[in-house]
PDB file of C-alpha atoms and ligand atoms in Angstrom:
ATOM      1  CA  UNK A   1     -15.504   9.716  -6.720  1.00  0.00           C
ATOM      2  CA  UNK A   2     -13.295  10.334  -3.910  1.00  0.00           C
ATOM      3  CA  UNK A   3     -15.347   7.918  -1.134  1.00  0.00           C
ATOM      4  CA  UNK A   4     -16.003   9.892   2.205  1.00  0.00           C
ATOM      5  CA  UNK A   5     -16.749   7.346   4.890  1.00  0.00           C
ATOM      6  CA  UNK A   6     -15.333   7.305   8.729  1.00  0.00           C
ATOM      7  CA  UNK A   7     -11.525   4.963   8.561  1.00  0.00           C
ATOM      8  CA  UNK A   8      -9.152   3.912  10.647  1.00  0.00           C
ATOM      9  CA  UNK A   9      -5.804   3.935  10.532  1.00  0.00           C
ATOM     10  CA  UNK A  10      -3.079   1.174   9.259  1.00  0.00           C
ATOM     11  CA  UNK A  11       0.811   1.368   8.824  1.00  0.00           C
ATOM     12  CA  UNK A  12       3.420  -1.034   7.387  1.00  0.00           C
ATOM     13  CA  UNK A  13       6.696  -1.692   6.402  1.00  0.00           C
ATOM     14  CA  UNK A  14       7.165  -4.196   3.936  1.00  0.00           C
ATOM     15  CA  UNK A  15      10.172  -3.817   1.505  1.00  0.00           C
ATOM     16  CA  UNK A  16       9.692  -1.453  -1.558  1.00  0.00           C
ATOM     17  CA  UNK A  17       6.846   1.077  -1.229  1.00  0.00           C
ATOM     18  CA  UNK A  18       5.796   0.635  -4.649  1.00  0.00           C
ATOM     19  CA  UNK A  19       4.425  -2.815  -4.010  1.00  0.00           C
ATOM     20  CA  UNK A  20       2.242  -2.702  -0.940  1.00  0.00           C
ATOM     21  CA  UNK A  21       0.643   0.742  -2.380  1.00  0.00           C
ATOM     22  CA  UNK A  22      -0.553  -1.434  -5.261  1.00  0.00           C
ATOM     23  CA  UNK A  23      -1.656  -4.451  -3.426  1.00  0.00           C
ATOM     24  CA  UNK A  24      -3.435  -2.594  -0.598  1.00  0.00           C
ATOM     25  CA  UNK A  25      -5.004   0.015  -2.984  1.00  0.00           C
ATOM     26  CA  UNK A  26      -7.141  -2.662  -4.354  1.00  0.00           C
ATOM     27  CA  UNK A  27      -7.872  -5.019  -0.961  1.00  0.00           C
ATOM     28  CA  UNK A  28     -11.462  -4.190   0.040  1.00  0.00           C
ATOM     29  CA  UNK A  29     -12.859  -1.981   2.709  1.00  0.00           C
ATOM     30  CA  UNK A  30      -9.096   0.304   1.825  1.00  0.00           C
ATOM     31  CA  UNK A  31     -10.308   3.891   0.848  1.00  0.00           C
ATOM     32  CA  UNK A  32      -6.880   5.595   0.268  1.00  0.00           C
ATOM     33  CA  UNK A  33      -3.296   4.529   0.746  1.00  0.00           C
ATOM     34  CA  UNK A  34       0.018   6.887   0.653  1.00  0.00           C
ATOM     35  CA  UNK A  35       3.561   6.403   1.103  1.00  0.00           C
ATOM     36  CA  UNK A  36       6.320   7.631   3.170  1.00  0.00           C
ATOM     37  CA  UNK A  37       9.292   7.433   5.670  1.00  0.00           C
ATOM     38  CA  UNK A  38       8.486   5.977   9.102  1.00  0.00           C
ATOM     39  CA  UNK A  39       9.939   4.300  11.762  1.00  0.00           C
ATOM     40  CA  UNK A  40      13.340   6.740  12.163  1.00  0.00           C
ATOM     41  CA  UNK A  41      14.171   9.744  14.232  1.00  0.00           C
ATOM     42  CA  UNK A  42      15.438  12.032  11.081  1.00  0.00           C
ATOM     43  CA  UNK A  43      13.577  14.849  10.701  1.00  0.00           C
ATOM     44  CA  UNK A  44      11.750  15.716   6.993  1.00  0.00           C
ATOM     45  CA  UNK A  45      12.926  12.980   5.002  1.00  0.00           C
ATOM     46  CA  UNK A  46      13.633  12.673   1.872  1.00  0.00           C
ATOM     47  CA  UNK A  47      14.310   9.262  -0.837  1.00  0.00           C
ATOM     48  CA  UNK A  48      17.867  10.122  -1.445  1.00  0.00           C
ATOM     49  CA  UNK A  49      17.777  11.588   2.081  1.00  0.00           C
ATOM     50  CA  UNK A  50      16.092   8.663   4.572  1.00  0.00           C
ATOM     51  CA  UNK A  51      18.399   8.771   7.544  1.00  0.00           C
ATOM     52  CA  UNK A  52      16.854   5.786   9.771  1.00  0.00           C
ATOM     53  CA  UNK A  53      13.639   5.510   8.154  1.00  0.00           C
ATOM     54  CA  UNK A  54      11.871   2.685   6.260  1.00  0.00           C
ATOM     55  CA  UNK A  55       9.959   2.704   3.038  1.00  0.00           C
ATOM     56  CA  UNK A  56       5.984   2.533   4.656  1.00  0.00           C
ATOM     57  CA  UNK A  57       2.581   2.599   4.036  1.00  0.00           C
ATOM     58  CA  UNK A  58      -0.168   4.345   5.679  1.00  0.00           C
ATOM     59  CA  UNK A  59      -3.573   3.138   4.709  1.00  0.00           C
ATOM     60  CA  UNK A  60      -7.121   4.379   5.671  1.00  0.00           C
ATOM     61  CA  UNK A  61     -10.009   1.820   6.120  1.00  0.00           C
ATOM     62  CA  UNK A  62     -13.249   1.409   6.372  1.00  0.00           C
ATOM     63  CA  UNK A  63     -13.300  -0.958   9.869  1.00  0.00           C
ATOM     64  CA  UNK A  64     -16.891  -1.975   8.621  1.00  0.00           C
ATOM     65  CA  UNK A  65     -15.734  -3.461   5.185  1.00  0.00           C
ATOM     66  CA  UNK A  66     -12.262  -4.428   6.075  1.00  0.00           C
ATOM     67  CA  UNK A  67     -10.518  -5.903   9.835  1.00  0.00           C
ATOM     68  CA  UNK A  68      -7.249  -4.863  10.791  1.00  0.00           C
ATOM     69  CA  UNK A  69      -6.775  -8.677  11.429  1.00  0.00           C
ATOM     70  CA  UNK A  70      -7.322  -9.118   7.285  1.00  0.00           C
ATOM     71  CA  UNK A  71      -4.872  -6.730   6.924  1.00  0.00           C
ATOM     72  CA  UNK A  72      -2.384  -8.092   9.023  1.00  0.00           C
ATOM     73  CA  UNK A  73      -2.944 -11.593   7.228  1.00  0.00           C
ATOM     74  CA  UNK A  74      -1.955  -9.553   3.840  1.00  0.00           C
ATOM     75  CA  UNK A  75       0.822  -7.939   5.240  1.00  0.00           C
ATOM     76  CA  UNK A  76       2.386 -11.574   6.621  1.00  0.00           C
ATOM     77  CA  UNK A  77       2.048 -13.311   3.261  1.00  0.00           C
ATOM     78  CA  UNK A  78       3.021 -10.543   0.409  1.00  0.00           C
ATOM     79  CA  UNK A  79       6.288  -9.840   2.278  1.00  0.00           C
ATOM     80  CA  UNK A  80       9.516 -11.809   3.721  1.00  0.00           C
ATOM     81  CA  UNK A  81       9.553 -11.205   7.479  1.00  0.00           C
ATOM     82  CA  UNK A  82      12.477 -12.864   7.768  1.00  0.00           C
ATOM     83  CA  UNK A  83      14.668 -10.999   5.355  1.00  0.00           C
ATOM     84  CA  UNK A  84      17.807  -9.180   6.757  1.00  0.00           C
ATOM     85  CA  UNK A  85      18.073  -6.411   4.810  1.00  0.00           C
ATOM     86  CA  UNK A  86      18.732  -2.339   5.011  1.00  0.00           C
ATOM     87  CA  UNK A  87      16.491  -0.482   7.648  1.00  0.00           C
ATOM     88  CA  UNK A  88      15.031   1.506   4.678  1.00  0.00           C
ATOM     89  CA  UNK A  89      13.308  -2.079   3.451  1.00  0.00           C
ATOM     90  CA  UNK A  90      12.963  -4.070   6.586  1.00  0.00           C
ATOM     91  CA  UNK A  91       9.459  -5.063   7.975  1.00  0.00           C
ATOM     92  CA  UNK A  92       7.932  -3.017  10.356  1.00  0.00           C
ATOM     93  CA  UNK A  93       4.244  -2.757  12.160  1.00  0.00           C
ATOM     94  CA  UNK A  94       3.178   0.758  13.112  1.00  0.00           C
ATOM     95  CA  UNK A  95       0.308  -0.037  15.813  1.00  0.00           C
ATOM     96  CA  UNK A  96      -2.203   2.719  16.222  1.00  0.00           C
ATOM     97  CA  UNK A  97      -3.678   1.369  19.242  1.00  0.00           C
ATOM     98  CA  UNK A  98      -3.781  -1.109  21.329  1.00  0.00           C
ATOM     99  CA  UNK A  99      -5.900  -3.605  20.133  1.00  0.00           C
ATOM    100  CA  UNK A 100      -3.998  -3.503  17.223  1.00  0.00           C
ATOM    101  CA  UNK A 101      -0.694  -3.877  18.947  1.00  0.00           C
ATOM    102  CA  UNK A 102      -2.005  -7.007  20.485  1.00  0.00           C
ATOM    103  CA  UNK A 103      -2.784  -8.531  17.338  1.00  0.00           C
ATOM    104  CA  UNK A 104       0.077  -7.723  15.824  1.00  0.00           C
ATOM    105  CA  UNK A 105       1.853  -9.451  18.113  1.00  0.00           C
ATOM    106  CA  UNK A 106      -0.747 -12.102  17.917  1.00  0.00           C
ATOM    107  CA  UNK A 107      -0.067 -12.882  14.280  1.00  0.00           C
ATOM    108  CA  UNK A 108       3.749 -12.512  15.237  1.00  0.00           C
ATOM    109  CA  UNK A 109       3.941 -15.434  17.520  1.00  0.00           C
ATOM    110  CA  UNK A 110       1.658 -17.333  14.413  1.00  0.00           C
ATOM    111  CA  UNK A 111       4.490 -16.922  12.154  1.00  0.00           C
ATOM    112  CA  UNK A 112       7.470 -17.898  14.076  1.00  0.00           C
ATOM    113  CA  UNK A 113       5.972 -21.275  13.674  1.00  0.00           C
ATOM    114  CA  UNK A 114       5.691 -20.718   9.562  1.00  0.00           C
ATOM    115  CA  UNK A 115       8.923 -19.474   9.160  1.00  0.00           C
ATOM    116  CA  UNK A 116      12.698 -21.109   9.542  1.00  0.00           C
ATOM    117  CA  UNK A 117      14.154 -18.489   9.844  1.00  0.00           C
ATOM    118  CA  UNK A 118      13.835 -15.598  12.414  1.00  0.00           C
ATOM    119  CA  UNK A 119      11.128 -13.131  12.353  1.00  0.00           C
ATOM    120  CA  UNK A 120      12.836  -9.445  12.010  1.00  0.00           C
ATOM    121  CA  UNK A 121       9.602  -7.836  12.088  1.00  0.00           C
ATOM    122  CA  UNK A 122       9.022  -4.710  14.788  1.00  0.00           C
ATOM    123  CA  UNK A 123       5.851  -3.939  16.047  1.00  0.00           C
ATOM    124  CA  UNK A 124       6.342  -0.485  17.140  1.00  0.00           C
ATOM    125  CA  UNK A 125       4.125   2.749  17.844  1.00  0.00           C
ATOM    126  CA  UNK A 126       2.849   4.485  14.924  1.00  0.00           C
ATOM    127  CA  UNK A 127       4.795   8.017  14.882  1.00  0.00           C
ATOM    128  CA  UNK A 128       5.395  10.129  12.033  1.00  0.00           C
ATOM    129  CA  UNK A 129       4.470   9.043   8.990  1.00  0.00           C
ATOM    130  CA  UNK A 130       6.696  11.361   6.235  1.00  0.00           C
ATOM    131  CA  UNK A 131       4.961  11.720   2.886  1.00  0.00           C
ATOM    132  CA  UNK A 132       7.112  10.251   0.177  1.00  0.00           C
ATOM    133  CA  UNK A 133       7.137  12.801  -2.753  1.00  0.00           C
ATOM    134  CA  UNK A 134       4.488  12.733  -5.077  1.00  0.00           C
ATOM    135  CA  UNK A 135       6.121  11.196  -7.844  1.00  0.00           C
ATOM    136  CA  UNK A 136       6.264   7.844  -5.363  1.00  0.00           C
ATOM    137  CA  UNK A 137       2.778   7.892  -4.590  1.00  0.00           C
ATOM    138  CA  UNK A 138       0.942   5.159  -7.097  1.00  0.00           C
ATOM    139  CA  UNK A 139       3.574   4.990  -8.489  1.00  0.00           C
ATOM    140  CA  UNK A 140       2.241   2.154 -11.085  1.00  0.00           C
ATOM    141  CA  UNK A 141      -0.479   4.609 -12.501  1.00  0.00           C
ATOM    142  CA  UNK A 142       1.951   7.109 -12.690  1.00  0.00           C
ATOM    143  CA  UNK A 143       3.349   5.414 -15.619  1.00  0.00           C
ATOM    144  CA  UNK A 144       0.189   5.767 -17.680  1.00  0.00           C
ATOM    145  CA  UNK A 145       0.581   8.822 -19.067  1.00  0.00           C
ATOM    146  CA  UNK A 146      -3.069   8.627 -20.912  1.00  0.00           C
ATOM    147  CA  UNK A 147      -4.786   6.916 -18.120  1.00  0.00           C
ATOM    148  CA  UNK A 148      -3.698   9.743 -15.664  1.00  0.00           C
ATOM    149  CA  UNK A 149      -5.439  12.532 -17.823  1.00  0.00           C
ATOM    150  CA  UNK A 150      -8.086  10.084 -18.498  1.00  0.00           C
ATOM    151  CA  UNK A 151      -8.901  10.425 -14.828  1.00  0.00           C
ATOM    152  CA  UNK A 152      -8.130  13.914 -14.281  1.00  0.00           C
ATOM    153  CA  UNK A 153      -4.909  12.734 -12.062  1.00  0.00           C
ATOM    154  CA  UNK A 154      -1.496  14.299 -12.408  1.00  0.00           C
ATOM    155  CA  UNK A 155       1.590  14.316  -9.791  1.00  0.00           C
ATOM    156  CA  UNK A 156       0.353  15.975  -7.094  1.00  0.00           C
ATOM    157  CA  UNK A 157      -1.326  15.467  -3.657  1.00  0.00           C
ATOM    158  CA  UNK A 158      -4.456  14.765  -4.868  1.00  0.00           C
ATOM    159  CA  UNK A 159      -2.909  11.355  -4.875  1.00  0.00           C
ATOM    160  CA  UNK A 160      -2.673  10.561  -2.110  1.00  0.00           C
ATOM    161  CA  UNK A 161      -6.345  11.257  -1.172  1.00  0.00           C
ATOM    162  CA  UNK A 162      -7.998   9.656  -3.902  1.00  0.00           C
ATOM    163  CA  UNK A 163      -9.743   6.630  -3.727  1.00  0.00           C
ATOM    164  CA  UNK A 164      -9.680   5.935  -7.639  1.00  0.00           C
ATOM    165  CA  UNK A 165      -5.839   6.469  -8.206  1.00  0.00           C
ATOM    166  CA  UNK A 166      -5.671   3.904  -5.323  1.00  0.00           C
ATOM    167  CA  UNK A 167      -7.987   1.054  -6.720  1.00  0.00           C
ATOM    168  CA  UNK A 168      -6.259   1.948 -10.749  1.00  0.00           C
ATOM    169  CA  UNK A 169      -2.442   1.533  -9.182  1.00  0.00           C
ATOM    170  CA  UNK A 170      -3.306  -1.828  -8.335  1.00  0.00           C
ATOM    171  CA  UNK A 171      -5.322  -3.086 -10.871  1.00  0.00           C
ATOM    172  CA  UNK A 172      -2.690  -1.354 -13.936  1.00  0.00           C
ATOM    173  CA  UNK A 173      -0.544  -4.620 -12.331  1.00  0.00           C
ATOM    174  CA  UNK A 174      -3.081  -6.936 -11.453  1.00  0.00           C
ATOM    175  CA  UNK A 175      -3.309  -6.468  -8.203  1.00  0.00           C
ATOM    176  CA  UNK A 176      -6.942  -7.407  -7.154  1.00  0.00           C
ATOM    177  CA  UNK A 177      -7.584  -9.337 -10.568  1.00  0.00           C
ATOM    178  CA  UNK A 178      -9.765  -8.792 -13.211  1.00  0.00           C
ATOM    179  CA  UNK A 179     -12.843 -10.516 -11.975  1.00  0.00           C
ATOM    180  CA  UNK A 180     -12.975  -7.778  -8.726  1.00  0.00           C
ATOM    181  CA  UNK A 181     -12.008  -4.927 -11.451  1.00  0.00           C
ATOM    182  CA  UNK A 182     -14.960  -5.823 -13.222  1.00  0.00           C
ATOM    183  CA  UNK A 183     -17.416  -5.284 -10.261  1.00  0.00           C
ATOM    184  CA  UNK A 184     -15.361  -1.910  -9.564  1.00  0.00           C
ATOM    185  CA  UNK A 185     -16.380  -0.764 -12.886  1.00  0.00           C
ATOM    186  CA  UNK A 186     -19.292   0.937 -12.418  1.00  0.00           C
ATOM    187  CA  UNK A 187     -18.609   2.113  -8.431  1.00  0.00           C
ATOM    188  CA  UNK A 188     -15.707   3.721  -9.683  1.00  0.00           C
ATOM    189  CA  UNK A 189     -17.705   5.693 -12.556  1.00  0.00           C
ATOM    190  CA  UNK A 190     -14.898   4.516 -14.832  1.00  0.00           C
ATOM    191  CA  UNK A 191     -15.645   4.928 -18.699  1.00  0.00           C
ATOM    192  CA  UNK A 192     -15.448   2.565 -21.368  1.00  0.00           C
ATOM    193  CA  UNK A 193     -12.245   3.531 -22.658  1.00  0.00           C
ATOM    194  CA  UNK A 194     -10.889   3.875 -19.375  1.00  0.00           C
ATOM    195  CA  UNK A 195     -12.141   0.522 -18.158  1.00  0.00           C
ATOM    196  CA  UNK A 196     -10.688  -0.979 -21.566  1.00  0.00           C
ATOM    197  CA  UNK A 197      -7.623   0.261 -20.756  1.00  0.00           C
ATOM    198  CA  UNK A 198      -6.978  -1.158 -17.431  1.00  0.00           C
ATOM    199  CA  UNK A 199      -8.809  -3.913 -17.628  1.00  0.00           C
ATOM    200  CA  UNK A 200      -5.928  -5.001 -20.410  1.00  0.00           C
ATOM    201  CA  UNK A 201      -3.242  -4.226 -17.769  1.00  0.00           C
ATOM    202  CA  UNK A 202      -5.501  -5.951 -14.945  1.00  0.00           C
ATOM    203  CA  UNK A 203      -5.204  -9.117 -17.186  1.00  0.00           C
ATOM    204  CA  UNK A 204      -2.333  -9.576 -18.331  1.00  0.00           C
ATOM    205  CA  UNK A 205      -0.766  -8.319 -15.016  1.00  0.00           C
ATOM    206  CA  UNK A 206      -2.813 -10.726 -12.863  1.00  0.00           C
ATOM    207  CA  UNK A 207      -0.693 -14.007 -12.518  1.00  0.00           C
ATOM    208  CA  UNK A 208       2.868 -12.111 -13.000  1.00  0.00           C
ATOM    209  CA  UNK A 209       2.858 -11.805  -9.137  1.00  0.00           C
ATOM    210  CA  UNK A 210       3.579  -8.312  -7.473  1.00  0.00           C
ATOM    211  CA  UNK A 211       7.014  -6.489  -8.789  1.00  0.00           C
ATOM    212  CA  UNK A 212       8.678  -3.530  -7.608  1.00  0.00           C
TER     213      UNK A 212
HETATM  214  N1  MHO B 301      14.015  -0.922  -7.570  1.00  0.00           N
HETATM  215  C1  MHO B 301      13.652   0.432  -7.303  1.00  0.00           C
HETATM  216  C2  MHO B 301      13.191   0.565  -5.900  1.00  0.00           C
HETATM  217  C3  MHO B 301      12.602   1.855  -5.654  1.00  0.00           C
HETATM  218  S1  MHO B 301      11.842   1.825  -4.208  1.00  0.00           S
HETATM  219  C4  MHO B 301      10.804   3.047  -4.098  1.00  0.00           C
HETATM  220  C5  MHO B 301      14.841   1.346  -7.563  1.00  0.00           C
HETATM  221  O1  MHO B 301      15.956   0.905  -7.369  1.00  0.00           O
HETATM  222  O2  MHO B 301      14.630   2.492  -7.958  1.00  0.00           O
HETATM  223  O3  MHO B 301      12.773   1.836  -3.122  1.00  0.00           O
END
């Protein structure tokens, strides 16, 4: 069921990779998600080798079931703009074009006005996006030992591709709740056993808020 329709392109920063590959996986109108090192100048690398990179996202959509503008509102409130941290978890928007760079900086100006703090976020041009390793990519299904055969997945690039692993790393933490999961069900050609299983996770995951 890997879903083969034309996408665009979406990048973020936004703490913790882990997190945003969950919650994005399941947001409508998102066909596949991966994650990587952006935003830096060092070349190939690594998690215990990041140079000036930051923990990103890179997610394909389907511009007819899902605006960059709706992802932009996600990205604003499942993240701390204002938080000064290390450059590998600061907040970052990767602009593909420039429509997109003039929203960003749209909804930028918006939240200077929510916020009491300073805004650190940088909107700057998408460049390389570095593939984590696999064993980062959905990370949160990745710890489902049965549900990953149950699916055919193991840790490889397949999952970064596949629309499935995306939709399961979210819901296997609630992300998307169990009332969406349940009208995935049959879309995703999920069987019984495997719907059982997440939709356990999907529920009692779905008011514990996103962790990392
Ligand atoms: N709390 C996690 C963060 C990993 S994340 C991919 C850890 O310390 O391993 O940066």
């Amino acid at each position: 069921h890997d879903v083969d329709v034309p996408t665009k392109k979406a990048t973020f920063a936004m703490a913790c990779f882990w997190a945003p590959d969950a919650l994005f996986g399941t947001t409508p109108g998102v066909i596949r998600t991966r994650v990587g090192y952006a935003g830096g100048t060092k070349e190939g690398p690594t998690y215990r080798s990041l140079g000036d990179h930051t923990e990103s996202i890179d997610i394909d959509f389907d511009p007819s079931a899902v605006t960059f503008a709706k992802l932009l509102d996600i990205f604003w409130k499942n993240h701390d703009p204002t938080a000064r941290t290390t450059k590998q978890y600061t907040s970052l928007i990767f602009y593909h074009d420039d429509e997109q760079k003039k929203l960003a900086e749209q909804t930028l100006k918006e939240q200077e006005g929510k916020h009491t703090s300073p805004i650190v976020t940088q909107i700057i041009p998408a460049g390389t996006f570095w593939d984590a390793e696999d064993y980062h990519q959905k990370y949160r299904l990745q710890q489902h030992d049965w549900l990953m055969k149950a699916i055919g997945m193991k840790c490889g690039p397949k999952l970064k591709t596949s629309h499935v692993a995306a939709r399961l790393n979210g819901y296997v933490v609630g992300r998307g709740g169990v009332a969406q999961f349940e009208g995935d069900i049959a879309r995703l050609g999920l069987s019984d056993e495997v719907s059982d299983f997440v939709r356990k996770l999907c529920i009692k995951y779905e008011n514990a808020g996103p962790f990392c």
